mmCIF file of C-alpha atoms in Angstrom:
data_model
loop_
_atom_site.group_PDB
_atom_site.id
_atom_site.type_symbol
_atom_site.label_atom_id
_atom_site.label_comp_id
_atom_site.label_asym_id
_atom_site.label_seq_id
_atom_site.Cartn_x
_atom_site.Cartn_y
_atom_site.Cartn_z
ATOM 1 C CA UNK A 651 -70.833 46.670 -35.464
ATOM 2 C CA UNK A 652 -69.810 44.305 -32.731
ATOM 3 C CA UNK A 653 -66.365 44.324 -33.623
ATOM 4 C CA UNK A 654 -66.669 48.298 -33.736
ATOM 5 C CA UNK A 655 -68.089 48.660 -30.139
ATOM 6 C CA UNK A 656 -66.033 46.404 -28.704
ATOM 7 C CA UNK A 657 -62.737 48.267 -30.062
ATOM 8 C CA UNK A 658 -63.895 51.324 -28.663
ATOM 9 C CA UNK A 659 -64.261 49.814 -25.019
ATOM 10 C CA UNK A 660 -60.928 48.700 -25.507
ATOM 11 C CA UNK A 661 -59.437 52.080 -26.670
ATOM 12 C CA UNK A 662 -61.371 53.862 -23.868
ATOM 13 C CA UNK A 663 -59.882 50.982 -21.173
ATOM 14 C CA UNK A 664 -56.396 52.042 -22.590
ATOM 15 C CA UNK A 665 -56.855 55.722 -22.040
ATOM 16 C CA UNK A 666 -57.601 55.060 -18.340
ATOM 17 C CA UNK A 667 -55.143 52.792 -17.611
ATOM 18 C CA UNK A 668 -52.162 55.200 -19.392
ATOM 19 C CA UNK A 669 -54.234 58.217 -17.883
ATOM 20 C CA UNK A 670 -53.059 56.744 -14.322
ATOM 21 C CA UNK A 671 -49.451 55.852 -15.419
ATOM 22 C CA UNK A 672 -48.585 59.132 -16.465
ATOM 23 C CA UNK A 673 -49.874 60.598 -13.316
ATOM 24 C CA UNK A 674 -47.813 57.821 -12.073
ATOM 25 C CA UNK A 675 -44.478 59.261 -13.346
ATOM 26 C CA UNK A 676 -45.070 62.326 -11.228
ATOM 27 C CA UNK A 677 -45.599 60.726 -8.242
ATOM 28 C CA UNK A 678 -41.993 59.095 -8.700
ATOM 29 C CA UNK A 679 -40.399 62.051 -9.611
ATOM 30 C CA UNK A 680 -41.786 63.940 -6.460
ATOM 31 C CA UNK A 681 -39.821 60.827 -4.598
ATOM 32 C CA UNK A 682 -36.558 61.802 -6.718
ATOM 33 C CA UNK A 683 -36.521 65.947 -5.444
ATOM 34 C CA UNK A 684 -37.783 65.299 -2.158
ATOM 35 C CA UNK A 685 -34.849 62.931 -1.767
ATOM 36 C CA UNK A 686 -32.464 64.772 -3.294
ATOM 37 C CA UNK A 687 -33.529 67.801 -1.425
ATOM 38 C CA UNK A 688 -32.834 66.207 2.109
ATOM 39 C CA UNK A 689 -29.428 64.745 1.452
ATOM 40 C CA UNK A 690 -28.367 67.283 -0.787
ATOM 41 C CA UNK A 691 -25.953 68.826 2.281
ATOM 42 C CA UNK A 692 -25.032 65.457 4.169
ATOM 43 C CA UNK A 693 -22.339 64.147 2.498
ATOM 44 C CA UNK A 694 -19.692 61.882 3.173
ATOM 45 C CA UNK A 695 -22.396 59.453 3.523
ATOM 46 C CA UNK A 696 -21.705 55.310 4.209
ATOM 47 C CA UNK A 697 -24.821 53.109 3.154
ATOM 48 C CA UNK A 698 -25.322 50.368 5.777
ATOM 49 C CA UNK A 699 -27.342 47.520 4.420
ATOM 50 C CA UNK A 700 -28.969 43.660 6.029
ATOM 51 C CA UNK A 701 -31.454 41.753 7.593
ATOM 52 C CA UNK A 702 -34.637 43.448 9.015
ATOM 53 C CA UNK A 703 -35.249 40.461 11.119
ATOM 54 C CA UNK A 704 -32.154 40.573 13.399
ATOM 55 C CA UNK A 705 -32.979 41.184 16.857
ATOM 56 C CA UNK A 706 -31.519 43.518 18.748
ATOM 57 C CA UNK A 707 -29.157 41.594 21.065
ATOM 58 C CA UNK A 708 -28.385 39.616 18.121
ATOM 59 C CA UNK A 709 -24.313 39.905 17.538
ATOM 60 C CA UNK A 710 -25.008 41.263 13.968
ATOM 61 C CA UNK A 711 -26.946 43.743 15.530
ATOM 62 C CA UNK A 712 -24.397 45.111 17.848
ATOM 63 C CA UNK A 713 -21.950 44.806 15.514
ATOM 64 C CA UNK A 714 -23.714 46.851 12.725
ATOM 65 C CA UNK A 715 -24.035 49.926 15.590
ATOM 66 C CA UNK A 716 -21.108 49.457 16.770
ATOM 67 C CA UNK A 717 -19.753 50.551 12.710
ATOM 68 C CA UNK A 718 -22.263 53.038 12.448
ATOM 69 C CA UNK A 719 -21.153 54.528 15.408
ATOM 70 C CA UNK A 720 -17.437 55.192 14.721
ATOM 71 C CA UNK A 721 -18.099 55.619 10.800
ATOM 72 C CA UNK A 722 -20.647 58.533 12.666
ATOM 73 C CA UNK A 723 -17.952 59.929 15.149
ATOM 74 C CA UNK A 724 -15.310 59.978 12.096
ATOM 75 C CA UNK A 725 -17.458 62.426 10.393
ATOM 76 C CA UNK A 726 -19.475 60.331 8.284
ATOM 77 C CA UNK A 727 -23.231 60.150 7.736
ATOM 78 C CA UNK A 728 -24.433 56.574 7.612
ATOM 79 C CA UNK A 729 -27.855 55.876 5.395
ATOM 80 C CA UNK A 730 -29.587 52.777 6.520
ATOM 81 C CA UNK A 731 -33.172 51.673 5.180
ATOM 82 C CA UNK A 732 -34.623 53.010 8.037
ATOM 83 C CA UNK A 733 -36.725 49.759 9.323
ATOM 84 C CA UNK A 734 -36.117 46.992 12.189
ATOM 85 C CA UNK A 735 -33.082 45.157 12.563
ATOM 86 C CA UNK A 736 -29.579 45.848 11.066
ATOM 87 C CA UNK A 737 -31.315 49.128 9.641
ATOM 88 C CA UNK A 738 -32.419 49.916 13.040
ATOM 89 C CA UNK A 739 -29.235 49.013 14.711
ATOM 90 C CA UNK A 740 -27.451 51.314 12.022
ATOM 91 C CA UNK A 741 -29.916 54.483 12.635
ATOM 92 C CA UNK A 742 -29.417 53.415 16.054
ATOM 93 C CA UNK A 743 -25.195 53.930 16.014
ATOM 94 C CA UNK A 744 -25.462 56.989 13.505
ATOM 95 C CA UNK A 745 -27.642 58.467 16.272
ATOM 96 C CA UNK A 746 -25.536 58.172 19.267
ATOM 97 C CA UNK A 747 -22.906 59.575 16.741
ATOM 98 C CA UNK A 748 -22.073 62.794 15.724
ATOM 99 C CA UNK A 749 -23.051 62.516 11.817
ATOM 100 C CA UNK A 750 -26.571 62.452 10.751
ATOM 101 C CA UNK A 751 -28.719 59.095 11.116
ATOM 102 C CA UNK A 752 -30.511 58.715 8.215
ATOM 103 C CA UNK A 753 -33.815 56.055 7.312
ATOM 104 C CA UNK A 754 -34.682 55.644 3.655
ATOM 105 C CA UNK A 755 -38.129 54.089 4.345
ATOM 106 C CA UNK A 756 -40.091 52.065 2.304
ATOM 107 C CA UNK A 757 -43.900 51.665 2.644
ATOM 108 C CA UNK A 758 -44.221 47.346 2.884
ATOM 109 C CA UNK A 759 -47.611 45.361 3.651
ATOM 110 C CA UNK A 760 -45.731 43.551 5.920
ATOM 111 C CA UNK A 761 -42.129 43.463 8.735
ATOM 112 C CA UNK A 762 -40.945 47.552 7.552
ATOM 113 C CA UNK A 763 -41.772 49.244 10.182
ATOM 114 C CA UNK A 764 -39.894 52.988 10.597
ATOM 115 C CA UNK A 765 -37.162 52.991 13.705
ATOM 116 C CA UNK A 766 -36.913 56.172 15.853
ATOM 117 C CA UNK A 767 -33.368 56.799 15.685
ATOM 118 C CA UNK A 768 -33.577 59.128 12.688
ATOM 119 C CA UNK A 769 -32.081 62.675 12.130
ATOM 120 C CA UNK A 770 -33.121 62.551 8.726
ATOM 121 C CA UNK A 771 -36.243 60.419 7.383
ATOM 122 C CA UNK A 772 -37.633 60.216 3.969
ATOM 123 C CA UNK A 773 -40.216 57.686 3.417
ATOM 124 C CA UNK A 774 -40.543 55.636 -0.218
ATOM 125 C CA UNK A 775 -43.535 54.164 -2.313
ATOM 126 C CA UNK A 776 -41.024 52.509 -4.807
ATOM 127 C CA UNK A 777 -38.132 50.442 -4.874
ATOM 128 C CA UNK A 778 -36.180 52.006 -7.425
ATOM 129 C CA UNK A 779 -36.591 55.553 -6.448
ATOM 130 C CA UNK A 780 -34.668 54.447 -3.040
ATOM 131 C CA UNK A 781 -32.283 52.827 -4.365
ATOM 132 C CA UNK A 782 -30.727 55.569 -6.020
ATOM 133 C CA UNK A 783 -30.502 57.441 -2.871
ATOM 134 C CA UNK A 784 -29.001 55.042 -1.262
ATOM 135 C CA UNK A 785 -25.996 55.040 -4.145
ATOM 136 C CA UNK A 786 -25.729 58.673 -4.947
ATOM 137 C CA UNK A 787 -24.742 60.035 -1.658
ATOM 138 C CA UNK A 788 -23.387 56.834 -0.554
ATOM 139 C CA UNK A 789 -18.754 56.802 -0.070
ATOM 140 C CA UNK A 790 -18.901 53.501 0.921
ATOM 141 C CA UNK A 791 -21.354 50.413 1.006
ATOM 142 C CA UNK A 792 -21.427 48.190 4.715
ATOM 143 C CA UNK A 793 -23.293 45.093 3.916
ATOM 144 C CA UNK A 794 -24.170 43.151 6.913
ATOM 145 C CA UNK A 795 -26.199 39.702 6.796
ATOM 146 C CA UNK A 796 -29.365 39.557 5.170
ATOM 147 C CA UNK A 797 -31.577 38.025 2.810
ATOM 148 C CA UNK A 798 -32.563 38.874 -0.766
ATOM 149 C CA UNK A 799 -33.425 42.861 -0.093
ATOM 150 C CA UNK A 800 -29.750 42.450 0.699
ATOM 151 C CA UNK A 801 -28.947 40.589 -1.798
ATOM 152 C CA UNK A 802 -30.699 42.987 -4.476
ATOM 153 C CA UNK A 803 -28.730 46.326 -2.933
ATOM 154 C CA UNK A 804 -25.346 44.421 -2.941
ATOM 155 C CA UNK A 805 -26.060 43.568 -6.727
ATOM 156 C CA UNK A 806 -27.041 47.000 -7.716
ATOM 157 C CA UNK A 807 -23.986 48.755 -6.100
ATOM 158 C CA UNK A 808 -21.701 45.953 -7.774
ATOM 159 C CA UNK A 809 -23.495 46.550 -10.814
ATOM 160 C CA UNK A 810 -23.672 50.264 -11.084
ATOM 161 C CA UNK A 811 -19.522 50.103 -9.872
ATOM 162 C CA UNK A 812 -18.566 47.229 -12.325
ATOM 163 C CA UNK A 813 -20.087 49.578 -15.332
ATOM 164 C CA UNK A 814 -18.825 52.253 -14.447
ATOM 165 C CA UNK A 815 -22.446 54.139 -13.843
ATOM 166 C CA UNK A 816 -20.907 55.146 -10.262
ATOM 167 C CA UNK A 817 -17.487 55.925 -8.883
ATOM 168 C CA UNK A 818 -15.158 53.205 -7.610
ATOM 169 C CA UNK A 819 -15.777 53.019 -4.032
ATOM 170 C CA UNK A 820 -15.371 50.219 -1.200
ATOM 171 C CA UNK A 821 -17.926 47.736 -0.818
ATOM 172 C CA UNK A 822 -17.702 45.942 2.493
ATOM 173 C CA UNK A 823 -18.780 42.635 3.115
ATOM 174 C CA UNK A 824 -18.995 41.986 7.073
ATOM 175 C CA UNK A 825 -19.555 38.870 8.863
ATOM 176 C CA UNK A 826 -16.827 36.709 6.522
ATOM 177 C CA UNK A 827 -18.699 33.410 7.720
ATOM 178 C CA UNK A 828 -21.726 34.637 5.924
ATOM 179 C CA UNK A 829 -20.322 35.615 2.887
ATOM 180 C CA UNK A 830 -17.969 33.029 2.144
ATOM 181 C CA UNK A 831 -20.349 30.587 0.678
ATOM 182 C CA UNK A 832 -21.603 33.256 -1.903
ATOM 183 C CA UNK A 833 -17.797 34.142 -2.850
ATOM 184 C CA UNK A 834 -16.903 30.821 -3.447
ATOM 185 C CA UNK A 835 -19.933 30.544 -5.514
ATOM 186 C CA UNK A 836 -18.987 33.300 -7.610
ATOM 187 C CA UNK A 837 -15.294 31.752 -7.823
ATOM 188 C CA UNK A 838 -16.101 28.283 -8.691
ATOM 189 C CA UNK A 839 -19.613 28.908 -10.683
ATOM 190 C CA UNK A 840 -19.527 32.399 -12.444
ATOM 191 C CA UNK A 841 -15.829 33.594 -12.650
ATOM 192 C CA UNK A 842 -14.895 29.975 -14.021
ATOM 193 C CA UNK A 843 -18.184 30.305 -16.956
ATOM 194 C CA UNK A 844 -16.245 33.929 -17.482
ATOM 195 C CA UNK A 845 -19.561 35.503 -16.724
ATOM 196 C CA UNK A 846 -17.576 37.729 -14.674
ATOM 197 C CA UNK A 847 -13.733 38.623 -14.183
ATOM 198 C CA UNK A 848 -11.763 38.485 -11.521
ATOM 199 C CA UNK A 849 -11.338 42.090 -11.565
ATOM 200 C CA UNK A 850 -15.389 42.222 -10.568
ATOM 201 C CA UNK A 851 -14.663 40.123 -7.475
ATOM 202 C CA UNK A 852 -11.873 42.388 -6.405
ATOM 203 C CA UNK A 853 -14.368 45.574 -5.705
ATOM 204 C CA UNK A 854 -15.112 43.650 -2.652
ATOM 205 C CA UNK A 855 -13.734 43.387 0.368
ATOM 206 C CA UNK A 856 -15.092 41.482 3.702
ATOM 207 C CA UNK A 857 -13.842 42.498 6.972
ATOM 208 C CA UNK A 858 -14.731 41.130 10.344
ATOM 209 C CA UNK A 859 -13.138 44.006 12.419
ATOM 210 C CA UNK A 860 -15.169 47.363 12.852
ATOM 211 C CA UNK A 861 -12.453 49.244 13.395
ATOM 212 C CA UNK A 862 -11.164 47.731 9.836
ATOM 213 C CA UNK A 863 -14.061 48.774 8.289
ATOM 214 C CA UNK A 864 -13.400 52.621 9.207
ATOM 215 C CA UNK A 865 -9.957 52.278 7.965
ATOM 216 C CA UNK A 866 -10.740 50.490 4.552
ATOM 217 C CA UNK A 867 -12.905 53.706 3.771
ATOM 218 C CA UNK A 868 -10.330 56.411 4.692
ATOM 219 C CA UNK A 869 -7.454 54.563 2.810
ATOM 220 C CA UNK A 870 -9.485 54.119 0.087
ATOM 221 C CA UNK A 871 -9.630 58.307 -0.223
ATOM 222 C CA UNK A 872 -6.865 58.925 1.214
ATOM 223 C CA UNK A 873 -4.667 60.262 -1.846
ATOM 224 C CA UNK A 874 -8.107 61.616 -3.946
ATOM 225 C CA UNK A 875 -10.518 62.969 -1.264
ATOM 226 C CA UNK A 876 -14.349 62.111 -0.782
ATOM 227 C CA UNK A 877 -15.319 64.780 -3.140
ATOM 228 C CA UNK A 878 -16.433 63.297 -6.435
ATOM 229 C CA UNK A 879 -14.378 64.296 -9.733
ATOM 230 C CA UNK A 880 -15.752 66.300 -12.527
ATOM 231 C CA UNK A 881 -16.403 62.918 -14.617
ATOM 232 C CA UNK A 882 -17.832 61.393 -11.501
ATOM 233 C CA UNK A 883 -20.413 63.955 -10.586
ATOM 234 C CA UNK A 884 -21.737 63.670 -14.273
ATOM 235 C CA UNK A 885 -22.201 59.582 -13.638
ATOM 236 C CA UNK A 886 -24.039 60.807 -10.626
ATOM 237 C CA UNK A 887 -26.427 63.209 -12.483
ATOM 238 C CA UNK A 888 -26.889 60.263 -15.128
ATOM 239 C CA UNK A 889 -27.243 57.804 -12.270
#
């Protein structure tokens, strides 16, 4: 009998915990249409991602606006998290621009805080949910410094490239000084194990020069345009 009651507390615990995942699943796809509502009519769009704890006269910082600027005046939008630091500074150079500035904010206990240089803001609960925004509008990636938010976007866009889930694009490393150690680390460490190829290193790129970084994007499309193709917009929609 004790074996029978305590079965049913467990069943009934269950119920209530899968009652609150399912409504779960709803929440997250509200986060899916209200995002792709927004950005559905901004494209060409440049993702811009670092360090949220850059200050503002930090050379990073002024560097990062300075990109977000021109890619901005060159008829780009530019789609930065939306928080302090080299998110700000993006917003920040997008704004002053004349493409849309656009914050993908997510909701953080602690440092995310939402800048005020936004044409276009769309706040997240999850992770995962932003991170496809930030891919399937996205021409080109920009990553500045940072830490291992950074890190994580820089992985997904390599990943989602590298299998073939997205369309080629560039992905820009700036700030060469920064990078190098991590290159060389995939050289030496995961290249020679043949965890990876060398034709995974070559989607990326690192440029010091901001004008550079402009130019890497419109060669890239120069001879195919930024409109996806036919097999690329399915990826996109399977994204």
């Amino acid at each position: 009998m004790r074996a029978h009651l305590d079965a049913e507390k467990l069943r009934d615990k269950g119920e209530g915990r899968l009652t609150r995942e399912a409504w779960k699943i709803f929440q997250i796809i509200a986060e899916f249409v209200h995002g792709y509502e927004k950005l559905a009519d901004v494209e060409p769009c440049v993702s811009i991602f670092g360090s949220a704890r850059i200050e503002p006269e930090h050379p990073w910082y002024l560097k990062a606006q300075e990109i977000a600027e021109k890619l901005s005046n060159a008829g780009f939008s530019v789609i930065s998290g939306g928080g302090p630091g080299v998110m700000e500074a993006a917003n920040k150079g997008a704004f002053r621009g004349t493409g849309y500035s656009i914050g993908l904010n997510i909701e953080l206990p602690h440092e995310q805080h939402t800048n005020p240089y936004q044409d276009v803001s769309i706040s997240f609960e999850h992770f995962y949910s932003r991170k496809v925004m930030f891919v399937k509008y996205a021409v080109a990636y920009v990553v500045m410094p940072g830490g291992f938010g950074t890190l994580d976007e820089l992985a997904e866009c390599l990943t989602l490239v590298q299998t073939g889930k997205t369309r080629k694009m560039p992905i820009i490393l700036v700030e060469s000084s920064f990078w190098k150690g991590l290159i060389d680390w995939w050289q030496g460490s995961m290249l020679a194990a043949g965890t990876i190829r060398q034709e995974d290193l070559d989607l990326i790129t690192m440029i010091d020069d901001t004008d550079e970084v402009v130019s890497a994007i419109f060669n890239h499309y120069e001879k195919r345009g930024f409109a996806p193709s036919a097999a690329e917009t399915e990826a996109l929609l399977n994204l």
